[in-house]
Amino acid sequence: MEYRGLREEEVQQRIEQGEVNLQEERMTRSVRDIILANSVTFFNLINLALFAIVLLTGNIKNGAFIGTVIANTCIGIYQELKAKKLLDGMHLMVESKCMALRDEAWKEIPVHEIVLDDVIRIEMGMQIPADLEVLEGNLEVNESMLTGEADTVEKHVGDHAYGGTVVTSGNCIGKVYRVGKKCISASIMEEARKYKKARSKLHEDLEKLLKIISFAIVPTGIILYLVQKNGIGLVWQEAAIKTVAAMVGMIPEGLVVLTSVALAVSTMRLSRRQALVQDLFSIESLARVDTICLDKTGTLTAGSMAVTDVIPLFGHNEEEITSVMKSYLYGSEKANATQQALIERFGTEAKYAQTSDLPFSSDRKYAGKSLQGMGSYYTGAVNFLFPQGCPAVIHRITPFLEKGERILVLAHSDETEVRKDHVPEDLEPVAMIAIKDVLRDHVQEIMQYFTDEDVTIKVISGDDPATVSSLARQAGIPHADQYVDMSKARLNYEELADQYTVFGRVLPDQKKKLVEALQANGHTVAMTGDGVNDVPALKKADVSIAMAAGAAAAKDSANIVLLNNDFALMPDILKEGRRVINNISRASSMYLVKTVFSILLSLYVVIMQQSYPFLPIHLTLISTFGVGLPTFVLQMEPSMERVKRRFFSTAFRNAIPSACAVFLASFACLLLRVLLKLSVEENYAIFVSLTGMIYMYTLYRVYQPPTKMRTAVIVSMTILTVAAMLLLKSLLQLHFRWTTFLIIVPCGIGLIFLIQYLSAAYDSVSGWIAKAAKRNK
């Protein structure tokens, strides 16, 4: 059938009238949103208010902390804008496109350029871009996003197909009659495209910490000011400065920015490896993955196949089979890997006209065509074409399966029309066609990496389980001989997920249930896939990876898209996830030391009616050289061990002993000041020095084992801290005498031993609590 399509002037006319398939951008935020999200925050506003208070006191040097706030904000904005620019460019590379008939020629255009009355071509695996009327061809469509029902719906000439639904089988030419927000699915699709961060333990822990501090910081500051002004009798300027010091200490101002920057940098690092991260927080899920589910096609295999043998049955000969297959394969517009292998083996020729067509479906596992004067022919899996059994094939299939080859059965019926979900009663096998998948290069090395990293591998495929098991063994997957046919399995999914490694004859909904079962068994699951049948499982997995050459629906559902379709990138992606989260966890320990000891010191000030022992500028010095600079530099180093604990359980384990040491050091300094009659500046010098020593030792504890880079950073930060205290002592209000160092050194050594003791005690108490909780369960 001939279609004119639209002329270019007609397209422009519709664009001017707004009749174009414009859609909201998804995933990345706008420049405005990024700037606002990094600058207009609760803690930035608190810091600005505190800075204003410092200005009112006239003691401007104690407002140096605002420089750290501005620097953190600018770095966060810069890195996220840089990541946005890169991600937006990469999204264009994988943007969904379709063929449209323009000026009497088929042209590939992005789906957002479709206009009203466009004639477009729809193929298997596509997500229909706009509401259309079928002009030619047939489709099977999954409309679950509209109806909630997972069953496929047939679309024939004259039927309407709706934007956002997924084509599971067939192809057609359609005319667009609704675009953009006028489509039936517009409201659903608009909601799906809104930017939304993934749920993650890291994000949840950060939110909880910030909420607690947000509720506590303002009333605590008011109480501190009143206690120091009215209770102790400080002048209002000094009471205000001391209160500002306490509140600045409570705010982990760099932690949130560091997290955003680290994740943004990580997306850029992955992009250089041709991996598009569609959600920053999905990187955390990568770090926690302990189970990876692989789809055979496109992951273990290269996505190409080859016919290795043709075995005629019941008196048929190869010449006859070749003649039938030529006509059967004729007109395959978009051959999948199996069809391509058949075409390469048999070729195509319109010897017998096709009178009806049943496209292949991942639910049915077979396809069919009727040939004029020849009846109907079906190709597919023996178990689905012959559910009651077919001894002629089954008795001869084992040797092929042991070699990792798949058997495709060619079967014949005298019926003149093929029908959906109807296997003819007179169906009989004509031939067995052996097809073999081509394994990806270096797949054995990739599987060995996952095995070495204690990542359990599961293979979930729609193909025969024995065949998939053989391929999995060739790929080096442990326990690949433990396989199950999901079309016959009767056990519950949680038992199946634990018991088997290879799952064959899996339907799309079963893939999703297997992922759910693994999650129910306590696993963090990654899912790879490239087809429409993988979409439900991709959406359910903790983190999902799709190939750029895969179905549009699979790419849209995945957290990460491999732009060069190279599964060999997976080890690098997993390493990157672990690197960024492990380093954020270490850095958070350093930020939380200040938060914890500031809270403890604030309680001490209120209860003991003492002045706060720090000035804001002291905390600026400690934050810069003890936290900000070292954690920023060490954020880039390798760290590939799997993340097991919750984010802040690890962070507080390192932070609390050091924070307690700072708190106890304040008591020691108070006692020394009274006993030795030290001046305020000498007392500051001792306390700031001891706090600096605690921070440097904490850096050493957190960043274990020591490496050349870690050692160099810690030594450099120590030198810079000492140099700053000596060169800027008047600015910092510090006074050193030679006797000061006689106090600092032994006290510092004692505090280091105290931290070790407190760490051991913390571990013992945590272990006891964990065992008690386990017993209660």
PDB file of C-alpha atoms in Angstrom, residues 502-619:
ATOM      1  CA  VAL A 502      20.091 -21.179  35.405  1.00  0.00           C
ATOM      2  CA  PHE A 503      16.418 -20.532  34.697  1.00  0.00           C
ATOM      3  CA  GLY A 504      15.070 -21.486  31.269  1.00  0.00           C
ATOM      4  CA  ARG A 505      11.714 -21.078  29.514  1.00  0.00           C
ATOM      5  CA  VAL A 506      11.121 -17.989  31.648  1.00  0.00           C
ATOM      6  CA  LEU A 507       8.170 -15.753  30.814  1.00  0.00           C
ATOM      7  CA  PRO A 508       8.515 -11.962  31.267  1.00  0.00           C
ATOM      8  CA  ASP A 509       6.414 -11.905  34.426  1.00  0.00           C
ATOM      9  CA  GLN A 510       8.433 -14.818  35.844  1.00  0.00           C
ATOM     10  CA  LYS A 511      11.654 -12.822  35.396  1.00  0.00           C
ATOM     11  CA  LYS A 512      10.160 -10.117  37.567  1.00  0.00           C
ATOM     12  CA  LYS A 513       9.041 -12.646  40.192  1.00  0.00           C
ATOM     13  CA  LEU A 514      12.517 -14.196  40.327  1.00  0.00           C
ATOM     14  CA  VAL A 515      14.047 -10.757  40.939  1.00  0.00           C
ATOM     15  CA  GLU A 516      11.469 -10.137  43.681  1.00  0.00           C
ATOM     16  CA  ALA A 517      12.264 -13.522  45.230  1.00  0.00           C
ATOM     17  CA  LEU A 518      15.989 -12.771  45.317  1.00  0.00           C
ATOM     18  CA  GLN A 519      15.262  -9.424  46.990  1.00  0.00           C
ATOM     19  CA  ALA A 520      12.969 -11.137  49.487  1.00  0.00           C
ATOM     20  CA  ASN A 521      15.883 -13.455  50.322  1.00  0.00           C
ATOM     21  CA  GLY A 522      17.967 -10.411  51.293  1.00  0.00           C
ATOM     22  CA  HIS A 523      19.935  -9.846  48.095  1.00  0.00           C
ATOM     23  CA  THR A 524      20.706  -6.599  46.295  1.00  0.00           C
ATOM     24  CA  VAL A 525      19.979  -7.451  42.672  1.00  0.00           C
ATOM     25  CA  ALA A 526      21.311  -6.092  39.399  1.00  0.00           C
ATOM     26  CA  MET A 527      19.463  -7.067  36.221  1.00  0.00           C
ATOM     27  CA  THR A 528      20.767  -6.855  32.675  1.00  0.00           C
ATOM     28  CA  GLY A 529      18.590  -7.073  29.594  1.00  0.00           C
ATOM     29  CA  ASP A 530      17.908  -5.623  26.184  1.00  0.00           C
ATOM     30  CA  GLY A 531      14.440  -6.808  25.169  1.00  0.00           C
ATOM     31  CA  VAL A 532      10.831  -5.883  25.844  1.00  0.00           C
ATOM     32  CA  ASN A 533      10.451  -9.130  27.767  1.00  0.00           C
ATOM     33  CA  ASP A 534      13.091  -7.869  30.234  1.00  0.00           C
ATOM     34  CA  VAL A 535      11.254  -4.633  31.073  1.00  0.00           C
ATOM     35  CA  PRO A 536       9.235  -5.863  34.126  1.00  0.00           C
ATOM     36  CA  ALA A 537      12.379  -7.330  35.720  1.00  0.00           C
ATOM     37  CA  LEU A 538      14.482  -4.258  34.852  1.00  0.00           C
ATOM     38  CA  LYS A 539      11.967  -2.023  36.595  1.00  0.00           C
ATOM     39  CA  LYS A 540      11.906  -4.229  39.706  1.00  0.00           C
ATOM     40  CA  ALA A 541      15.671  -4.750  40.131  1.00  0.00           C
ATOM     41  CA  ASP A 542      17.694  -2.607  42.550  1.00  0.00           C
ATOM     42  CA  VAL A 543      19.775  -1.477  39.594  1.00  0.00           C
ATOM     43  CA  SER A 544      19.168  -2.291  35.934  1.00  0.00           C
ATOM     44  CA  ILE A 545      21.492  -2.239  32.943  1.00  0.00           C
ATOM     45  CA  ALA A 546      20.403  -2.215  29.298  1.00  0.00           C
ATOM     46  CA  MET A 547      22.192  -2.232  25.955  1.00  0.00           C
ATOM     47  CA  ALA A 548      21.893   0.821  23.682  1.00  0.00           C
ATOM     48  CA  ALA A 549      21.096  -1.494  20.774  1.00  0.00           C
ATOM     49  CA  GLY A 550      18.233  -3.058  22.738  1.00  0.00           C
ATOM     50  CA  ALA A 551      14.537  -2.235  22.680  1.00  0.00           C
ATOM     51  CA  ALA A 552      13.597   1.376  23.421  1.00  0.00           C
ATOM     52  CA  ALA A 553      11.383   0.234  26.292  1.00  0.00           C
ATOM     53  CA  ALA A 554      14.342  -1.591  27.899  1.00  0.00           C
ATOM     54  CA  LYS A 555      16.589   1.481  27.630  1.00  0.00           C
ATOM     55  CA  ASP A 556      13.901   3.711  29.132  1.00  0.00           C
ATOM     56  CA  SER A 557      13.454   1.304  32.050  1.00  0.00           C
ATOM     57  CA  ALA A 558      17.151   0.894  32.874  1.00  0.00           C
ATOM     58  CA  ASN A 559      19.236   2.888  35.351  1.00  0.00           C
ATOM     59  CA  ILE A 560      22.340   2.448  33.213  1.00  0.00           C
ATOM     60  CA  VAL A 561      22.639   2.106  29.430  1.00  0.00           C
ATOM     61  CA  LEU A 562      25.766   0.599  27.828  1.00  0.00           C
ATOM     62  CA  LEU A 563      26.231   2.858  24.811  1.00  0.00           C
ATOM     63  CA  ASN A 564      28.624   0.558  22.967  1.00  0.00           C
ATOM     64  CA  ASN A 565      26.649  -2.598  23.868  1.00  0.00           C
ATOM     65  CA  ASP A 566      29.749  -4.054  25.506  1.00  0.00           C
ATOM     66  CA  PHE A 567      28.961  -6.247  28.507  1.00  0.00           C
ATOM     67  CA  ALA A 568      32.700  -6.272  29.278  1.00  0.00           C
ATOM     68  CA  LEU A 569      32.117  -2.859  30.914  1.00  0.00           C
ATOM     69  CA  MET A 570      30.222  -4.452  33.801  1.00  0.00           C
ATOM     70  CA  PRO A 571      33.270  -5.042  36.055  1.00  0.00           C
ATOM     71  CA  ASP A 572      34.311  -1.394  35.601  1.00  0.00           C
ATOM     72  CA  ILE A 573      30.783  -0.205  36.396  1.00  0.00           C
ATOM     73  CA  LEU A 574      30.640  -2.339  39.541  1.00  0.00           C
ATOM     74  CA  LYS A 575      34.080  -1.079  40.627  1.00  0.00           C
ATOM     75  CA  GLU A 576      33.008   2.522  40.128  1.00  0.00           C
ATOM     76  CA  GLY A 577      29.931   2.040  42.267  1.00  0.00           C
ATOM     77  CA  ARG A 578      31.957   0.555  45.085  1.00  0.00           C
ATOM     78  CA  ARG A 579      34.670   3.191  44.807  1.00  0.00           C
ATOM     79  CA  VAL A 580      32.360   6.169  45.151  1.00  0.00           C
ATOM     80  CA  ILE A 581      30.220   4.811  48.013  1.00  0.00           C
ATOM     81  CA  ASN A 582      33.147   3.446  50.042  1.00  0.00           C
ATOM     82  CA  ASN A 583      34.937   6.782  49.746  1.00  0.00           C
ATOM     83  CA  ILE A 584      31.810   8.773  50.649  1.00  0.00           C
ATOM     84  CA  SER A 585      31.378   6.521  53.695  1.00  0.00           C
ATOM     85  CA  ARG A 586      34.960   7.210  54.815  1.00  0.00           C
ATOM     86  CA  ALA A 587      34.620  10.937  54.213  1.00  0.00           C
ATOM     87  CA  SER A 588      31.357  11.066  56.175  1.00  0.00           C
ATOM     88  CA  SER A 589      33.208   9.726  59.233  1.00  0.00           C
ATOM     89  CA  MET A 590      35.394  12.822  59.190  1.00  0.00           C
ATOM     90  CA  TYR A 591      32.450  15.216  58.809  1.00  0.00           C
ATOM     91  CA  LEU A 592      30.507  13.548  61.595  1.00  0.00           C
ATOM     92  CA  VAL A 593      33.343  13.852  64.121  1.00  0.00           C
ATOM     93  CA  LYS A 594      32.746  17.618  64.225  1.00  0.00           C
ATOM     94  CA  THR A 595      28.968  17.222  64.343  1.00  0.00           C
ATOM     95  CA  VAL A 596      29.088  14.748  67.253  1.00  0.00           C
ATOM     96  CA  PHE A 597      31.629  16.600  69.401  1.00  0.00           C
ATOM     97  CA  SER A 598      29.808  19.910  68.789  1.00  0.00           C
ATOM     98  CA  ILE A 599      26.596  18.393  70.129  1.00  0.00           C
ATOM     99  CA  LEU A 600      28.428  16.933  73.140  1.00  0.00           C
ATOM    100  CA  LEU A 601      30.186  20.239  73.862  1.00  0.00           C
ATOM    101  CA  SER A 602      26.892  22.116  73.574  1.00  0.00           C
ATOM    102  CA  LEU A 603      25.330  19.831  76.180  1.00  0.00           C
ATOM    103  CA  TYR A 604      28.405  20.350  78.363  1.00  0.00           C
ATOM    104  CA  VAL A 605      28.092  24.152  78.083  1.00  0.00           C
ATOM    105  CA  VAL A 606      24.401  24.075  79.029  1.00  0.00           C
ATOM    106  CA  ILE A 607      24.773  21.643  81.930  1.00  0.00           C
ATOM    107  CA  MET A 608      28.096  22.889  83.372  1.00  0.00           C
ATOM    108  CA  GLN A 609      27.443  26.616  82.679  1.00  0.00           C
ATOM    109  CA  GLN A 610      30.778  26.983  80.865  1.00  0.00           C
ATOM    110  CA  SER A 611      31.695  28.956  77.761  1.00  0.00           C
ATOM    111  CA  TYR A 612      32.076  27.119  74.454  1.00  0.00           C
ATOM    112  CA  PRO A 613      35.771  26.098  74.092  1.00  0.00           C
ATOM    113  CA  PHE A 614      36.105  26.914  70.333  1.00  0.00           C
ATOM    114  CA  LEU A 615      35.916  30.019  68.203  1.00  0.00           C
ATOM    115  CA  PRO A 616      34.342  29.732  64.719  1.00  0.00           C
ATOM    116  CA  ILE A 617      37.707  30.366  63.062  1.00  0.00           C
ATOM    117  CA  HIS A 618      39.177  27.366  64.912  1.00  0.00           C
ATOM    118  CA  LEU A 619      36.538  25.113  63.381  1.00  0.00           C
TER     119      LEU A 619
END
